[in-house]
């Protein structure tokens, strides 16, 4: 029987674009603002499973580097998994985030040409006011805040898009964004970010 999986929760992403990432609206057909994309993201899994393995309550992180148009592929990626995850959960999440089990993340199996591996590390993902504070042990230090809209208490949001991560994307900005791992040393403070409520799976 084929593997079955689902993930529901929140994804926060920080990237090297100087203004909001054009890849979201162009669905990868427009180049990033800096000609290449460097990004990290964190996922808070509120509910999830891989076959009979419960993934609820775990956190994950990804690093992705894209040399030009997203749609052309040749991506480099790495995965970070909560240190509290069981061996079975790590194996399941690795298959999900490498696109090996179809569904929402299947594109990754096509577009990623270099997978640098999986590291299990402490991951802290919390919300303070509207700011998402993310710490991955000596790898990521991020503070991502939504961009306020004209209407009070409403943030600027793209709705009903064809973006693979989620149809609704809250536009955000990195108050703080450092990434250090796999020979990369990035600082994206003041640059583009996004927050998405995800509902992924292969059913």
XYZ file of N, CA, C and O in Angstrom:
812
model
N 0.847 -1.204 0.000
C 0.000 0.000 0.000
C 0.877 1.247 0.000
O 1.896 1.290 0.687
N 0.482 2.249 -0.766
C 1.263 3.479 -0.867
C 1.257 4.235 0.455
O 0.300 4.174 1.226
N 2.358 4.948 0.711
C 2.450 5.761 1.923
C 1.385 6.852 1.900
O 1.123 7.464 0.861
N 0.790 7.111 3.062
C -0.191 8.177 3.208
C 0.327 9.180 4.231
O 0.858 8.788 5.268
N 0.143 10.469 3.924
C 0.641 11.481 4.848
C -0.194 12.753 4.780
O -0.881 13.015 3.789
N -0.122 13.534 5.844
C -0.734 14.862 5.859
C -0.015 15.733 6.880
O 0.495 15.235 7.887
N 0.028 17.020 6.601
C 0.590 18.015 7.522
C -0.310 19.238 7.520
O -0.615 19.788 6.455
N -0.727 19.679 8.698
C -1.455 20.941 8.843
C -0.730 21.783 9.879
O -0.294 21.256 10.913
N -0.602 23.074 9.583
C 0.084 23.945 10.526
C 0.442 25.260 9.877
O -0.325 25.789 9.065
N 1.619 25.771 10.212
C 2.036 27.080 9.714
C 3.468 27.020 9.220
O 4.323 26.368 9.825
N 3.718 27.700 8.106
C 5.057 27.817 7.535
C 5.458 29.285 7.507
O 4.688 30.133 7.060
N 6.652 29.572 7.997
C 7.225 30.916 7.921
C 8.506 30.834 7.112
O 9.354 29.975 7.357
N 8.626 31.722 6.131
C 9.743 31.678 5.193
C 10.415 33.040 5.109
O 9.750 34.074 5.100
N 11.733 33.033 5.033
C 12.527 34.250 4.866
C 13.451 34.045 3.678
O 14.094 32.996 3.561
N 13.510 35.036 2.775
C 14.356 34.850 1.589
C 15.160 36.097 1.262
O 15.047 37.133 1.897
N 15.976 35.963 0.219
C 16.923 37.016 -0.138
C 16.329 38.125 -0.993
O 17.008 39.119 -1.277
N 15.078 37.991 -1.435
C 14.461 39.052 -2.243
C 14.364 40.355 -1.441
O 14.008 40.338 -0.273
N 14.641 41.473 -2.109
C 14.627 42.762 -1.405
C 13.215 43.289 -1.203
O 12.956 44.033 -0.267
N 12.310 42.940 -2.106
C 10.891 43.239 -1.915
C 10.165 41.908 -2.009
O 10.793 40.872 -2.212
N 8.850 41.900 -1.892
C 8.140 40.627 -1.807
C 8.473 39.711 -2.979
O 8.500 40.126 -4.129
N 8.697 38.460 -2.650
C 9.134 37.433 -3.597
C 8.226 37.354 -4.830
O 7.052 37.018 -4.710
N 8.751 37.638 -6.035
C 7.927 37.568 -7.244
C 7.574 36.144 -7.655
O 6.700 35.929 -8.492
N 8.261 35.161 -7.066
C 8.001 33.761 -7.430
C 6.596 33.327 -7.029
O 6.020 32.426 -7.643
N 6.027 33.957 -5.990
C 4.706 33.558 -5.508
C 3.638 33.809 -6.569
O 2.866 32.915 -6.924
N 3.596 35.035 -7.101
C 2.563 35.381 -8.076
C 2.859 34.834 -9.466
O 1.943 34.470 -10.205
N 4.145 34.770 -9.832
C 4.491 34.285 -11.172
C 4.574 32.766 -11.220
O 4.758 32.191 -12.292
N 4.428 32.130 -10.049
C 4.539 30.666 -9.941
C 5.860 30.173 -10.533
O 5.917 29.179 -11.254
N 6.908 30.916 -10.203
C 8.256 30.505 -10.583
C 8.718 30.932 -11.951
O 9.829 30.608 -12.360
N 7.880 31.674 -12.683
C 8.247 32.076 -14.040
C 8.980 33.419 -14.080
O 9.481 33.824 -15.128
N 9.031 34.138 -12.958
C 9.769 35.399 -12.871
C 10.963 35.188 -11.960
O 10.844 34.543 -10.920
N 12.127 35.714 -12.323
C 13.304 35.498 -11.476
C 13.193 36.215 -10.134
O 12.499 37.226 -10.019
N 13.879 35.709 -9.106
C 13.947 36.411 -7.828
C 14.560 37.793 -8.026
O 15.249 38.039 -9.027
N 14.338 38.703 -7.088
C 14.836 40.074 -7.269
C 16.355 40.137 -7.307
O 16.923 41.070 -7.870
N 17.033 39.155 -6.723
C 18.503 39.150 -6.712
C 19.075 38.135 -7.717
O 20.223 37.709 -7.572
N 18.260 37.736 -8.698
C 18.638 36.789 -9.749
C 18.750 35.342 -9.278
O 18.673 34.419 -10.067
N 18.966 35.138 -7.985
C 18.984 33.798 -7.426
C 18.215 33.851 -6.104
O 18.040 34.924 -5.528
N 17.745 32.710 -5.666
C 16.972 32.669 -4.420
C 17.745 31.906 -3.362
O 18.224 30.793 -3.602
N 17.866 32.533 -2.208
C 18.402 31.868 -1.021
C 17.327 31.993 0.048
O 16.836 33.102 0.318
N 16.942 30.877 0.628
C 15.824 30.940 1.557
C 15.927 29.881 2.646
O 16.501 28.812 2.440
N 15.355 30.211 3.793
C 15.116 29.208 4.825
C 13.652 29.330 5.238
O 13.036 30.391 5.098
N 13.100 28.229 5.725
C 11.718 28.238 6.192
C 11.601 27.303 7.390
O 12.394 26.370 7.556
N 10.612 27.569 8.208
C 10.315 26.713 9.354
C 8.842 26.331 9.299
O 7.997 27.131 8.879
N 8.542 25.111 9.715
C 7.169 24.607 9.710
C 6.794 24.141 11.113
O 7.514 23.338 11.715
N 5.686 24.664 11.593
C 5.095 24.188 12.852
C 3.974 23.234 12.490
O 2.979 23.638 11.896
N 4.146 21.963 12.832
C 3.144 20.958 12.491
C 2.136 20.855 13.639
O 2.468 20.361 14.717
N 0.929 21.336 13.411
C -0.111 21.249 14.440
C -0.775 19.871 14.436
O -1.068 19.315 15.501
N -1.010 19.353 13.248
C -1.562 18.004 13.077
C -0.858 17.356 11.906
O -0.646 18.004 10.872
N -0.495 16.105 12.044
C 0.145 15.451 10.918
C 0.440 13.998 11.187
O 0.510 13.561 12.336
N 0.595 13.253 10.096
C 0.968 11.842 10.228
C 1.688 11.393 8.969
O 1.544 11.978 7.884
N 2.505 10.365 9.119
C 3.083 9.649 7.998
C 2.749 8.189 8.233
O 3.274 7.561 9.154
N 1.817 7.656 7.437
C 1.224 6.356 7.719
C 0.704 6.366 9.156
O -0.086 7.237 9.506
N 1.165 5.475 10.018
C 0.654 5.451 11.390
C 1.562 6.187 12.381
O 1.376 6.100 13.594
N 2.534 6.950 11.874
C 3.436 7.721 12.739
C 2.867 9.122 12.939
O 2.657 9.856 11.970
N 2.606 9.493 14.191
C 2.049 10.806 14.514
C 3.149 11.864 14.431
O 4.202 11.728 15.065
N 2.915 12.914 13.652
C 3.878 14.011 13.497
C 3.426 15.282 14.205
O 4.131 16.293 14.176
N 2.272 15.242 14.842
C 1.700 16.426 15.488
C 2.645 16.968 16.552
O 3.223 16.215 17.337
N 2.806 18.296 16.556
C 3.628 18.955 17.565
C 5.091 19.100 17.197
O 5.839 19.787 17.898
N 5.514 18.489 16.101
C 6.915 18.594 15.685
C 7.146 19.869 14.869
O 6.216 20.480 14.351
N 8.405 20.254 14.784
C 8.804 21.380 13.938
C 9.859 20.904 12.952
O 10.650 20.013 13.267
N 9.875 21.516 11.794
C 10.905 21.227 10.798
C 11.420 22.536 10.213
O 10.791 23.593 10.350
N 12.544 22.449 9.548
C 13.088 23.596 8.850
C 13.691 23.144 7.538
O 14.100 21.984 7.399
N 13.739 24.032 6.569
C 14.386 23.725 5.300
C 15.277 24.881 4.879
O 15.032 26.039 5.240
N 16.318 24.556 4.142
C 17.140 25.537 3.446
C 17.052 25.218 1.974
O 17.157 24.046 1.580
N 16.808 26.229 1.154
C 16.759 26.020 -0.296
C 17.554 27.130 -0.983
O 17.438 28.307 -0.625
N 18.326 26.726 -1.980
C 19.069 27.677 -2.801
C 18.728 27.386 -4.254
O 18.818 26.239 -4.706
N 18.297 28.438 -4.976
C 17.817 28.281 -6.351
C 18.634 29.213 -7.246
O 18.695 30.421 -6.989
N 19.275 28.686 -8.302
C 20.213 29.500 -9.085
C 19.582 30.492 -10.058
O 20.293 31.272 -10.683
N 18.272 30.503 -10.180
C 17.613 31.420 -11.122
C 16.119 31.248 -11.037
O 15.551 31.296 -9.955
N 15.474 31.038 -12.181
C 14.033 30.805 -12.183
C 13.702 29.546 -11.386
O 14.306 28.489 -11.600
N 12.726 29.654 -10.490
C 12.332 28.491 -9.696
C 11.915 27.322 -10.584
O 12.239 26.164 -10.311
N 11.199 27.639 -11.663
C 10.631 26.590 -12.504
C 11.684 25.804 -13.278
O 11.395 24.722 -13.792
N 12.909 26.314 -13.348
C 13.958 25.612 -14.096
C 14.652 24.547 -13.249
O 15.430 23.752 -13.772
N 14.415 24.550 -11.963
C 14.985 23.525 -11.107
C 16.436 23.763 -10.747
O 16.889 24.902 -10.655
N 17.167 22.672 -10.550
C 18.559 22.688 -10.107
C 18.694 23.300 -8.707
O 19.667 23.974 -8.405
N 17.690 23.040 -7.862
C 17.707 23.555 -6.494
C 18.666 22.733 -5.633
O 18.876 21.539 -5.865
N 19.197 23.391 -4.611
C 19.941 22.712 -3.548
C 19.130 22.859 -2.269
O 18.633 23.946 -1.973
N 18.991 21.767 -1.510
C 18.133 21.823 -0.324
C 18.733 21.023 0.827
O 19.579 20.138 0.633
N 18.273 21.365 2.020
C 18.625 20.623 3.231
C 17.425 20.648 4.155
O 16.585 21.554 4.086
N 17.344 19.656 5.037
C 16.209 19.528 5.950
C 16.698 19.495 7.388
O 17.715 18.870 7.697
N 15.945 20.165 8.254
C 16.200 20.144 9.699
C 14.944 19.622 10.383
O 13.835 20.044 10.053
N 15.112 18.711 11.318
C 13.982 18.097 12.002
C 14.167 18.230 13.506
O 15.276 18.067 14.021
N 13.077 18.531 14.179
C 13.015 18.641 15.635
C 13.787 17.505 16.317
O 13.641 16.343 15.963
N 14.604 17.869 17.297
C 15.392 16.854 18.005
C 14.519 15.860 18.774
O 14.964 14.763 19.106
N 13.265 16.234 19.029
C 12.374 15.336 19.766
C 11.723 14.274 18.880
O 11.051 13.382 19.378
N 11.917 14.388 17.563
C 11.266 13.456 16.631
C 11.880 12.066 16.737
O 13.098 11.904 16.887
N 11.038 11.050 16.620
C 11.502 9.660 16.623
C 12.195 9.346 15.296
O 12.063 10.092 14.317
N 12.919 8.243 15.258
C 13.571 7.815 14.019
C 12.539 7.632 12.911
O 12.751 8.047 11.766
N 11.374 7.056 13.261
C 10.330 6.835 12.262
C 9.776 8.162 11.736
O 9.486 8.302 10.542
N 9.637 9.150 12.651
C 9.151 10.470 12.232
C 10.159 11.160 11.321
O 9.786 11.780 10.316
N 11.444 11.062 11.648
C 12.488 11.672 10.804
C 12.466 11.048 9.410
O 12.542 11.751 8.389
N 12.340 9.723 9.347
C 12.290 9.050 8.046
C 11.074 9.504 7.238
O 11.173 9.767 6.031
N 9.917 9.603 7.907
C 8.708 10.045 7.222
C 8.815 11.473 6.730
O 8.468 11.777 5.576
N 9.308 12.383 7.585
C 9.443 13.788 7.201
C 10.464 13.962 6.081
O 10.292 14.813 5.207
N 11.507 13.153 6.092
C 12.498 13.219 5.016
C 11.863 12.818 3.688
O 12.083 13.477 2.659
N 11.045 11.791 3.692
C 10.369 11.380 2.461
C 9.373 12.449 1.993
O 9.244 12.711 0.796
N 8.683 13.085 2.948
C 7.739 14.154 2.596
C 8.473 15.340 1.984
O 8.100 15.860 0.924
N 9.548 15.792 2.659
C 10.220 17.029 2.232
C 11.199 16.821 1.069
O 11.757 17.802 0.571
N 11.387 15.590 0.643
C 12.129 15.358 -0.603
C 11.176 15.002 -1.742
O 11.612 14.691 -2.848
N 9.877 15.065 -1.454
C 8.872 14.851 -2.489
C 8.719 13.416 -2.933
O 8.100 13.137 -3.965
N 9.244 12.475 -2.147
C 9.271 11.069 -2.569
C 7.920 10.359 -2.426
O 7.773 9.238 -2.907
N 6.963 10.984 -1.729
C 5.685 10.305 -1.494
C 4.502 11.063 -2.111
O 3.359 10.894 -1.710
N 4.804 11.894 -3.112
C 3.744 12.554 -3.859
C 2.989 13.600 -3.059
O 3.355 13.976 -1.953
N 1.927 14.104 -3.655
C 1.089 15.097 -2.987
C 1.675 16.497 -3.056
O 2.348 16.870 -4.022
N 1.428 17.278 -2.012
C 1.742 18.710 -2.001
C 3.210 19.021 -2.246
O 3.543 20.056 -2.818
N 4.108 18.153 -1.795
C 5.539 18.434 -1.918
C 6.205 17.697 -3.081
O 7.434 17.697 -3.202
N 5.427 17.096 -3.946
C 5.984 16.289 -5.040
C 6.945 17.084 -5.920
O 7.946 16.542 -6.430
N 6.673 18.384 -6.102
C 7.540 19.231 -6.928
C 8.998 19.162 -6.491
O 9.908 19.291 -7.321
N 9.225 18.971 -5.196
C 10.603 18.952 -4.699
C 11.397 17.790 -5.278
O 12.614 17.895 -5.457
N 10.732 16.692 -5.575
C 11.439 15.543 -6.162
C 11.894 15.845 -7.580
O 12.827 15.213 -8.096
N 11.260 16.819 -8.223
C 11.594 17.183 -9.597
C 12.618 18.315 -9.632
O 13.558 18.303 -10.427
N 12.451 19.307 -8.754
C 13.221 20.543 -8.840
C 14.537 20.515 -8.069
O 15.461 21.261 -8.381
N 14.634 19.684 -7.023
C 15.854 19.631 -6.205
C 16.833 18.641 -6.823
O 16.541 17.453 -6.953
N 18.018 19.148 -7.207
C 19.044 18.275 -7.782
C 20.116 17.916 -6.762
O 20.825 16.928 -6.924
N 20.245 18.728 -5.714
C 21.254 18.472 -4.693
C 20.643 18.522 -3.305
O 20.208 19.586 -2.856
N 20.568 17.366 -2.642
C 20.029 17.318 -1.278
C 21.203 17.118 -0.323
O 21.902 16.106 -0.382
N 21.419 18.099 0.551
C 22.608 18.105 1.408
C 22.466 17.237 2.650
O 23.452 16.964 3.330
N 21.236 16.812 2.953
C 21.051 15.910 4.080
C 20.077 16.423 5.119
O 19.444 17.465 4.950
N 19.985 15.663 6.202
C 19.044 15.946 7.288
C 19.822 16.109 8.593
O 20.696 15.290 8.900
N 19.492 17.136 9.346
C 20.068 17.320 10.674
C 18.942 17.391 11.697
O 17.949 18.094 11.481
N 19.115 16.691 12.791
C 18.152 16.771 13.889
C 18.683 17.754 14.917
O 19.777 17.551 15.471
N 17.938 18.832 15.150
C 18.394 19.923 16.025
C 17.213 20.451 16.838
O 16.049 20.263 16.468
N 17.481 21.147 17.938
C 16.397 21.831 18.650
C 15.807 22.931 17.769
O 16.547 23.722 17.188
N 14.480 22.943 17.652
C 13.792 23.982 16.874
C 12.721 24.616 17.750
O 11.857 23.918 18.280
N 12.793 25.923 17.897
C 11.807 26.664 18.671
C 11.037 27.580 17.731
O 11.642 28.377 17.010
N 9.719 27.444 17.704
C 8.856 28.223 16.804
C 7.720 28.763 17.651
O 6.879 28.012 18.113
N 7.709 30.082 17.880
C 6.641 30.640 18.708
C 6.179 31.974 18.129
O 6.862 32.591 17.303
N 4.996 32.383 18.546
C 4.413 33.644 18.093
C 4.325 34.609 19.269
O 3.830 34.257 20.337
N 4.855 35.804 19.067
C 4.820 36.849 20.091
C 4.160 38.073 19.462
O 4.734 38.709 18.588
N 2.912 38.376 19.882
C 2.116 39.352 19.139
C 1.810 38.731 17.784
O 1.214 37.666 17.706
N 2.242 39.389 16.714
C 2.097 38.792 15.380
C 3.431 38.312 14.812
O 3.477 37.734 13.726
N 4.497 38.544 15.541
C 5.826 38.173 15.069
C 6.120 36.700 15.335
O 5.878 36.207 16.438
N 6.625 36.031 14.326
C 7.046 34.633 14.483
C 8.527 34.626 14.837
O 9.353 35.170 14.076
N 8.831 34.032 15.968
C 10.208 33.941 16.450
C 10.683 32.501 16.259
O 10.080 31.570 16.795
N 11.743 32.335 15.510
C 12.214 30.996 15.153
C 13.695 30.870 15.472
O 14.511 31.692 15.028
N 14.017 29.851 16.243
C 15.404 29.542 16.571
C 15.664 28.086 16.231
O 14.966 27.190 16.706
N 16.649 27.846 15.377
C 17.152 26.492 15.151
C 18.595 26.505 15.635
O 19.393 27.327 15.179
N 18.912 25.627 16.507
C 20.171 25.599 17.235
C 21.394 26.037 16.421
O 21.895 25.287 15.595
N 21.855 27.282 16.649
C 23.046 27.856 16.012
C 22.976 27.838 14.479
O 23.980 27.984 13.802
N 21.759 27.668 13.939
C 21.591 27.635 12.477
C 20.721 28.804 12.014
O 21.110 29.565 11.135
N 19.535 28.935 12.611
C 18.602 30.003 12.231
C 18.235 30.843 13.448
O 17.973 30.316 14.532
N 18.229 32.151 13.229
C 17.681 33.086 14.209
C 16.801 34.055 13.429
O 17.294 34.876 12.659
N 15.479 33.907 13.586
C 14.567 34.702 12.786
C 13.467 35.359 13.594
O 12.986 34.802 14.580
N 13.091 36.564 13.169
C 11.932 37.277 13.709
C 11.195 37.852 12.505
O 11.691 38.770 11.842
N 10.036 37.274 12.195
C 9.305 37.591 10.970
C 7.958 38.211 11.337
O 7.163 37.604 12.055
N 7.695 39.416 10.834
C 6.489 40.152 11.187
C 5.647 40.461 9.949
O 6.185 40.955 8.948
N 4.332 40.191 9.991
C 3.468 40.522 8.856
C 3.473 42.018 8.556
O 3.658 42.848 9.467
N 3.250 42.355 7.289
C 3.125 43.757 6.885
C 1.682 44.195 7.122
O 0.733 43.561 6.639
N 1.503 45.263 7.890
C 0.162 45.743 8.231
C -0.523 46.354 7.015
O 0.101 47.052 6.209
N -1.816 46.085 6.874
C -2.592 46.636 5.777
C -3.251 47.961 6.142
O -3.113 48.453 7.268
N -4.003 48.518 5.203
C -4.679 49.793 5.433
C -5.775 49.657 6.475
O -5.968 50.530 7.323
N -6.510 48.527 6.410
C -7.555 48.278 7.402
C -6.925 47.842 8.708
O -6.067 46.944 8.726
N -7.340 48.447 9.787
C -6.759 48.155 11.091
C -6.901 46.661 11.423
O -7.941 46.050 11.178
N -5.850 46.092 11.964
C -5.808 44.687 12.403
C -5.884 43.687 11.258
O -6.151 42.508 11.486
N -5.683 44.140 10.028
C -5.614 43.218 8.889
C -4.271 43.379 8.196
O -3.841 44.496 7.904
N -3.613 42.263 7.953
C -2.314 42.295 7.287
C -2.475 42.189 5.779
O -3.509 41.762 5.271
N -1.443 42.576 5.054
C -1.453 42.468 3.599
C -1.343 40.988 3.240
O -0.412 40.300 3.661
N -2.311 40.505 2.474
C -2.384 39.077 2.163
C -2.731 38.859 0.699
O -3.584 39.543 0.145
N -2.046 37.908 0.090
C -2.414 37.434 -1.250
C -3.369 36.263 -1.050
O -3.071 35.339 -0.288
N -4.513 36.306 -1.708
C -5.513 35.252 -1.524
C -5.782 34.510 -2.835
O -5.708 35.076 -3.923
N -6.090 33.236 -2.702
C -6.528 32.403 -3.816
C -5.488 32.313 -4.928
O -5.822 32.332 -6.118
N -4.219 32.201 -4.561
C -3.161 32.065 -5.563
C -2.978 30.587 -5.924
O -3.504 29.698 -5.249
N -2.190 30.337 -6.949
C -1.858 28.968 -7.318
C -0.549 28.500 -6.703
O -0.015 27.465 -7.098
N -0.029 29.256 -5.754
C 1.250 28.971 -5.096
C 1.203 27.604 -4.427
O 0.252 27.285 -3.713
N 2.228 26.787 -4.634
C 2.169 25.396 -4.173
C 2.164 25.267 -2.651
O 1.623 24.308 -2.108
N 2.749 26.234 -1.963
C 2.802 26.134 -0.496
C 1.419 26.351 0.111
O 0.982 25.587 0.978
N 0.719 27.387 -0.336
C -0.631 27.679 0.164
C -1.264 28.729 -0.737
O -0.567 29.591 -1.273
N -2.611 28.701 -0.898
C -3.268 29.700 -1.746
C -3.278 31.100 -1.138
O -3.286 32.085 -1.861
N -3.281 31.176 0.199
C -3.281 32.475 0.884
C -1.916 32.689 1.530
O -1.437 31.831 2.286
N -1.304 33.840 1.227
C 0.051 34.123 1.698
C 0.063 35.469 2.401
O -0.282 36.497 1.808
N 0.432 35.480 3.670
C 0.576 36.734 4.402
C 1.961 37.309 4.113
O 2.979 36.658 4.348
N 1.971 38.512 3.565
C 3.233 39.166 3.221
C 3.883 39.680 4.505
O 3.233 40.321 5.339
N 5.154 39.385 4.655
C 5.848 39.728 5.888
C 7.230 40.287 5.580
O 7.658 40.352 4.426
N 7.912 40.688 6.649
C 9.258 41.241 6.531
C 10.106 40.677 7.653
O 9.604 40.432 8.758
N 11.360 40.443 7.363
C 12.266 39.897 8.374
C 12.846 41.018 9.235
O 13.607 41.847 8.739
N 12.471 41.029 10.501
C 13.121 41.952 11.440
C 14.538 41.444 11.730
O 15.470 42.215 11.920
N 14.651 40.129 11.767
C 15.930 39.456 11.987
C 15.900 38.169 11.194
O 14.883 37.473 11.176
N 16.995 37.855 10.514
C 17.019 36.614 9.732
C 18.463 36.214 9.459
O 19.107 36.749 8.556
N 18.966 35.296 10.270
C 20.315 34.778 10.073
C 20.258 33.275 9.813
O 19.499 32.559 10.474
N 21.054 32.821 8.868
C 21.169 31.398 8.587
C 22.643 31.060 8.450
O 23.368 31.690 7.679
N 23.091 30.039 9.212
C 24.490 29.609 9.147
C 24.530 28.083 9.174
O 24.314 27.473 10.220
N 24.793 27.468 8.043
C 24.942 26.008 7.965
C 25.328 25.638 6.544
O 25.088 26.405 5.598
N 25.928 24.467 6.391
C 26.298 23.935 5.081
C 27.118 24.942 4.266
O 26.933 25.087 3.056
N 28.010 25.671 4.941
C 28.875 26.622 4.257
C 28.208 27.929 3.873
O 28.826 28.772 3.220
N 26.948 28.110 4.287
C 26.226 29.357 3.996
C 26.239 30.258 5.230
O 26.157 29.775 6.358
N 26.314 31.568 4.994
C 26.233 32.555 6.069
C 25.401 33.723 5.545
O 25.910 34.629 4.905
N 24.083 33.649 5.784
C 23.147 34.603 5.199
C 22.578 35.529 6.268
O 22.357 35.123 7.407
N 22.316 36.763 5.853
C 21.618 37.723 6.716
C 20.564 38.436 5.855
O 20.901 39.232 4.985
N 19.290 38.107 6.104
C 18.201 38.654 5.293
C 17.356 39.671 6.064
O 16.183 39.879 5.726
N 17.916 40.300 7.068
C 17.167 41.305 7.831
C 16.676 42.402 6.895
O 17.420 42.899 6.047
N 15.389 42.766 7.049
C 14.795 43.813 6.232
C 14.288 43.331 4.881
O 13.736 44.107 4.108
N 14.438 42.040 4.608
C 14.049 41.520 3.302
C 12.724 40.755 3.346
O 12.071 40.662 4.362
N 12.367 40.205 2.199
C 11.065 39.568 2.008
C 10.860 38.356 2.902
O 11.793 37.585 3.174
N 9.636 38.182 3.341
C 9.254 37.000 4.118
C 7.778 36.729 3.872
O 7.059 37.575 3.329
N 7.345 35.545 4.284
C 5.930 35.202 4.124
C 5.516 34.212 5.195
O 6.345 33.478 5.744
N 4.230 34.215 5.482
C 3.654 33.305 6.469
C 2.448 32.639 5.816
O 1.592 33.315 5.230
N 2.397 31.312 5.880
C 1.319 30.559 5.232
C 0.730 29.535 6.188
O 1.470 28.879 6.931
N -0.583 29.387 6.143
C -1.248 28.277 6.834
C -1.271 27.111 5.856
O -1.822 27.237 4.757
N -0.634 26.010 6.210
C -0.521 24.906 5.261
C -1.491 23.764 5.581
O -1.810 23.504 6.734
N -1.932 23.134 4.520
C -2.783 21.942 4.613
C -2.317 21.016 3.495
O -2.835 21.041 2.384
N -1.289 20.232 3.787
C -0.641 19.404 2.793
C -1.004 17.935 2.957
O -1.382 17.494 4.025
N -0.823 17.176 1.902
C -1.022 15.748 1.991
C -0.977 15.115 0.609
O -0.739 15.803 -0.389
N -1.216 13.821 0.580
C -1.229 13.141 -0.708
C -2.524 12.354 -0.911
O -2.574 11.364 -1.620
N -3.606 12.860 -0.269
C -4.927 12.268 -0.459
C -5.944 13.354 -0.797
O -5.810 14.465 -0.323
